[in-house]
PDB file of N, CA and C in Angstrom:
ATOM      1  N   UNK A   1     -33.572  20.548  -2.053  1.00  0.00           N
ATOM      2  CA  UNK A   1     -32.993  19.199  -1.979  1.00  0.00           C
ATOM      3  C   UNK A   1     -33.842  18.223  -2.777  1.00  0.00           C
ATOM      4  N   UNK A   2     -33.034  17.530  -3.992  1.00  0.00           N
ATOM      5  CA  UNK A   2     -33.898  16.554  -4.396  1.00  0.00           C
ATOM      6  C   UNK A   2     -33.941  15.145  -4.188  1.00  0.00           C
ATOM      7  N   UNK A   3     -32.280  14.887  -3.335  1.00  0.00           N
ATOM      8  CA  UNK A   3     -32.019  13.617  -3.200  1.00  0.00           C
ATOM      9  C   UNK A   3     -33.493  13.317  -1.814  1.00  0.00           C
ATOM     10  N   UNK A   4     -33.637  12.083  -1.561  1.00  0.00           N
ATOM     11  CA  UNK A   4     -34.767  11.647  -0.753  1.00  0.00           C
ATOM     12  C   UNK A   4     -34.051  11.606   0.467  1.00  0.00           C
ATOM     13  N   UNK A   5     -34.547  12.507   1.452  1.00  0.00           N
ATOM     14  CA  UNK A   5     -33.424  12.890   3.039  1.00  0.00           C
ATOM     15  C   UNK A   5     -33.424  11.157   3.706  1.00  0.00           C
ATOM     16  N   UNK A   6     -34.420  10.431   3.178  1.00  0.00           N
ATOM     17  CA  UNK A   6     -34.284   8.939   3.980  1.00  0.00           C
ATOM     18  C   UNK A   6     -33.104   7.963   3.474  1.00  0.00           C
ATOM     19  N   UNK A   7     -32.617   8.565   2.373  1.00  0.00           N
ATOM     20  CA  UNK A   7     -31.399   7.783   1.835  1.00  0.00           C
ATOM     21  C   UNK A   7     -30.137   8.635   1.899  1.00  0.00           C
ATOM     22  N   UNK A   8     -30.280   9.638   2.712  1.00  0.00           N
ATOM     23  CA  UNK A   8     -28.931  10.180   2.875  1.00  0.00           C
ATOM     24  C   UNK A   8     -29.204   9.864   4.309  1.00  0.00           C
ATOM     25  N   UNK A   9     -29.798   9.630   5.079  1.00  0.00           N
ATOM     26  CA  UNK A   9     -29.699   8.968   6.504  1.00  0.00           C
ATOM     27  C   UNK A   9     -29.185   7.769   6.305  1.00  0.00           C
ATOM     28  N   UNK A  10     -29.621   6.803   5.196  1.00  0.00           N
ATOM     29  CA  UNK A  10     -29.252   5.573   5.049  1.00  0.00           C
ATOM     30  C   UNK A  10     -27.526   5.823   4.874  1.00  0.00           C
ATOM     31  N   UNK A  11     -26.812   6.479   4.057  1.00  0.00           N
ATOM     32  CA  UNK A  11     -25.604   6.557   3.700  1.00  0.00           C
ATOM     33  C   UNK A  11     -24.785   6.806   4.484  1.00  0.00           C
ATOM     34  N   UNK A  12     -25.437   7.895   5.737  1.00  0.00           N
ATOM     35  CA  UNK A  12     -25.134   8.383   6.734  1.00  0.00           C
ATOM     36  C   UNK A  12     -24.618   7.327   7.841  1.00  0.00           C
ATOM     37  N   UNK A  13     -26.156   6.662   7.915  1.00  0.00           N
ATOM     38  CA  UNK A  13     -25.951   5.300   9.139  1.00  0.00           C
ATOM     39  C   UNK A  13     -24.855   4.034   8.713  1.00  0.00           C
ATOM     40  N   UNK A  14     -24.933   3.880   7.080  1.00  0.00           N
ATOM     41  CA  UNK A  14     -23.915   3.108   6.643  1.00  0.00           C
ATOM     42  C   UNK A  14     -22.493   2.959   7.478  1.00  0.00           C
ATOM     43  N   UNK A  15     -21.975   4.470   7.160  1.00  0.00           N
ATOM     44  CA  UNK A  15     -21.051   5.123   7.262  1.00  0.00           C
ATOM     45  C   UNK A  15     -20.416   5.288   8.787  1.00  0.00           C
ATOM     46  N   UNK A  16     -21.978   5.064   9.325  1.00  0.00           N
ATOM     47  CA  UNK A  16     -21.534   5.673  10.954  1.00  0.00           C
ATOM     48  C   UNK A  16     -21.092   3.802  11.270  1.00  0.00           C
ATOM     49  N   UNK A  17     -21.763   2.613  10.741  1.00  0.00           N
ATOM     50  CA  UNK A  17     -21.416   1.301  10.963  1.00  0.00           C
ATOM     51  C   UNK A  17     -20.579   0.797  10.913  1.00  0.00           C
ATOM     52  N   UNK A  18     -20.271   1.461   9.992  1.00  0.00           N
ATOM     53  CA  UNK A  18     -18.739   0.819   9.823  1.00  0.00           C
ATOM     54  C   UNK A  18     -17.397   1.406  10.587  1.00  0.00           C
ATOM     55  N   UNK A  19     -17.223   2.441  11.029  1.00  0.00           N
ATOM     56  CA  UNK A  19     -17.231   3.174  11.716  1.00  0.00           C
ATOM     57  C   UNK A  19     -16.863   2.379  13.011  1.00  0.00           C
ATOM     58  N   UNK A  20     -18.089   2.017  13.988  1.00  0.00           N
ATOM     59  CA  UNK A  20     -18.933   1.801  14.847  1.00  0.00           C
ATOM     60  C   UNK A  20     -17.806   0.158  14.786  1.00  0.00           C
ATOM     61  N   UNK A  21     -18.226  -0.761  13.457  1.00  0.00           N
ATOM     62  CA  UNK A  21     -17.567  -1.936  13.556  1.00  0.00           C
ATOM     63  C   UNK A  21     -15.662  -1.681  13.849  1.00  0.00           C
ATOM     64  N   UNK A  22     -15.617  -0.850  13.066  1.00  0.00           N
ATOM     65  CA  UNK A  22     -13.482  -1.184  13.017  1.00  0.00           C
ATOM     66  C   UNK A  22     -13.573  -0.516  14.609  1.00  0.00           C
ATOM     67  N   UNK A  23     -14.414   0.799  15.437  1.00  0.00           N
ATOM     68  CA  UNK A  23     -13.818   0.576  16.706  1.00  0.00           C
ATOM     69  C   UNK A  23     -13.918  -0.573  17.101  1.00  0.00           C
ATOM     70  N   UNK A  24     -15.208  -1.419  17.370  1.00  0.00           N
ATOM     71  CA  UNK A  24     -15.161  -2.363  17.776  1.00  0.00           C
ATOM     72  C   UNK A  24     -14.188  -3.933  17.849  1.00  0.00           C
ATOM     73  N   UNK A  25     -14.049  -3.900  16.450  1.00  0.00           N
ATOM     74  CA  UNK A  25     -12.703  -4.675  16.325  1.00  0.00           C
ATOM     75  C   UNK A  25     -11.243  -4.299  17.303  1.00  0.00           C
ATOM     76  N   UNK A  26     -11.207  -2.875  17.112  1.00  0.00           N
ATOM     77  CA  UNK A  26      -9.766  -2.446  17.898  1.00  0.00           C
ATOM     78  C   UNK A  26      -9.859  -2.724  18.862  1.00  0.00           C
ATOM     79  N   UNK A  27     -11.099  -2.412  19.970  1.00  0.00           N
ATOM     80  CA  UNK A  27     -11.614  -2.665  20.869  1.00  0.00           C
ATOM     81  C   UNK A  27     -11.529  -4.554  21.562  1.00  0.00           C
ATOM     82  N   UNK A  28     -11.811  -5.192  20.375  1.00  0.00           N
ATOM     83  CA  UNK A  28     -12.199  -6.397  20.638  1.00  0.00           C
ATOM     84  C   UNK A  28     -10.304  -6.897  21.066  1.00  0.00           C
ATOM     85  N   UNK A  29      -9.626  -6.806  19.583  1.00  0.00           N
ATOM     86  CA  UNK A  29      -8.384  -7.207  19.689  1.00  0.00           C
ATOM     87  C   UNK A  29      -7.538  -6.855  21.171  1.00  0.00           C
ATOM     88  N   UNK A  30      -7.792  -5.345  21.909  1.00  0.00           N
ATOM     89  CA  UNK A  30      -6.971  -5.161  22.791  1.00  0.00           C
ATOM     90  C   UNK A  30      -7.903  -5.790  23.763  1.00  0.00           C
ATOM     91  N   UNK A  31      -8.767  -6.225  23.566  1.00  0.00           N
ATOM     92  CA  UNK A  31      -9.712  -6.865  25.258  1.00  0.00           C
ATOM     93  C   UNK A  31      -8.834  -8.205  25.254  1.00  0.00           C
ATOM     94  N   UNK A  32      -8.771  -9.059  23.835  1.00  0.00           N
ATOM     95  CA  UNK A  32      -8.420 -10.323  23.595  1.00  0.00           C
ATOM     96  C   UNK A  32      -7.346 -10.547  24.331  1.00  0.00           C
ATOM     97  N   UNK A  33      -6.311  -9.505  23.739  1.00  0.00           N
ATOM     98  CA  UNK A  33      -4.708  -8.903  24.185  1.00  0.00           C
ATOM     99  C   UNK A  33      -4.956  -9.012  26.259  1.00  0.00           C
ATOM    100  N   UNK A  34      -5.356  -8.646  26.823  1.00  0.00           N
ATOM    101  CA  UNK A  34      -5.422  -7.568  28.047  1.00  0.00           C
ATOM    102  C   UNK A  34      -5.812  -9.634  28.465  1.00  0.00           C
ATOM    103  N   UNK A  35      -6.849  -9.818  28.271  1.00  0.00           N
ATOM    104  CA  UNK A  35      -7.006 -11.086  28.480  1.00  0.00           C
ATOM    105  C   UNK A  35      -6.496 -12.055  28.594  1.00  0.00           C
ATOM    106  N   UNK A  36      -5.619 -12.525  27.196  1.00  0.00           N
ATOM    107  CA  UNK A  36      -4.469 -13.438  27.288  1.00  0.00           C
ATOM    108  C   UNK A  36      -2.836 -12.757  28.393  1.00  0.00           C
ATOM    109  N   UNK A  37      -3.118 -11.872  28.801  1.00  0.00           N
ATOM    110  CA  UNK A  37      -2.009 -11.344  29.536  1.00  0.00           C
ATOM    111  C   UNK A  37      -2.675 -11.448  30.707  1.00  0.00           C
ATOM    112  N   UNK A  38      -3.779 -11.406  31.533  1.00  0.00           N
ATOM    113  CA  UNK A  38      -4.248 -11.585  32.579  1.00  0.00           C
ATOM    114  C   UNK A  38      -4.322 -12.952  32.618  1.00  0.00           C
ATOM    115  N   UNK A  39      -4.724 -14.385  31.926  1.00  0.00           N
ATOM    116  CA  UNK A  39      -4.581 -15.390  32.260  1.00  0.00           C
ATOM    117  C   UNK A  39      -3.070 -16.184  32.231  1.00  0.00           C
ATOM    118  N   UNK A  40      -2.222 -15.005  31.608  1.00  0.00           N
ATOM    119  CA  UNK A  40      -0.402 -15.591  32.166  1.00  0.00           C
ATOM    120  C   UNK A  40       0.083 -15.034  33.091  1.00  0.00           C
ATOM    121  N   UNK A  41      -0.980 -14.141  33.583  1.00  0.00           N
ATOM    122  CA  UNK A  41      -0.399 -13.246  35.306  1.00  0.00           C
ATOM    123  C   UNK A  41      -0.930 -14.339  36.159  1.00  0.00           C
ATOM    124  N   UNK A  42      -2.475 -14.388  36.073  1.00  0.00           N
ATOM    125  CA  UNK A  42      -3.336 -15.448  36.839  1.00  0.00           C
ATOM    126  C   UNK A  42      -2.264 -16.861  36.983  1.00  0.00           C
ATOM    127  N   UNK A  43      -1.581 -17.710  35.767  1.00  0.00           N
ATOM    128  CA  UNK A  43      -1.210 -18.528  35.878  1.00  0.00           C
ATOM    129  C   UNK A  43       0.287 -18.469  36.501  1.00  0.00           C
ATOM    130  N   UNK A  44       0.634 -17.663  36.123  1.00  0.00           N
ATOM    131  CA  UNK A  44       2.509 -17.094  37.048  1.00  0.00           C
ATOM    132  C   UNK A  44       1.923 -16.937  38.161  1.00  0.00           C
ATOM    133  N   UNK A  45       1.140 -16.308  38.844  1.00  0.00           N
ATOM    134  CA  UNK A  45       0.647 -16.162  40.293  1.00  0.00           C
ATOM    135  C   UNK A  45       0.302 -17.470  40.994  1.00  0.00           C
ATOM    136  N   UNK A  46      -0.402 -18.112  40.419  1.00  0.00           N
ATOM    137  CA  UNK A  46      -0.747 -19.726  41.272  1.00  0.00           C
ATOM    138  C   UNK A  46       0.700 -20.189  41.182  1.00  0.00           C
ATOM    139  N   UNK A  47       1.368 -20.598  40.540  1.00  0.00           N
ATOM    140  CA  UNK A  47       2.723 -20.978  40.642  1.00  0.00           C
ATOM    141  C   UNK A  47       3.529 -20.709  40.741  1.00  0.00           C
ATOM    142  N   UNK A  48       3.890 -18.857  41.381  1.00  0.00           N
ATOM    143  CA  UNK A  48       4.573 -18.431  42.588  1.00  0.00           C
ATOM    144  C   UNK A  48       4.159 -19.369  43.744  1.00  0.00           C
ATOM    145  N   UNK A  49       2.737 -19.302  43.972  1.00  0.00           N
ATOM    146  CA  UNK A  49       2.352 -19.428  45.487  1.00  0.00           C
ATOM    147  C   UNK A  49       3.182 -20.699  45.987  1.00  0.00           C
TER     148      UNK A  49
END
């Protein structure tokens, strides 16, 4: 091996970040989602009562 193994970790970890970020985004969007639908249950519920 001649490439330097500390820059194929680097390419590696790049790779795993980004990765790592778009779950997080998907993640983020359906929390956002789940959220704005729990504060129109929360608010339909007080104004059943």
């Amino acid at each position: 091996m001649t490439e330097n193994p500390r820059f194929a970790d680097f390419s590696f970890f790049k790779t795993f970040l980004k990765k790592i970020k778009k779950l997080f985004l998907e993640k983020s969007k359906i929390f956002k989602k789940v959220l704005k639908n729990e504060k129109s249950a929360n608010l339909g519920f007080s104004v059943m009562r």
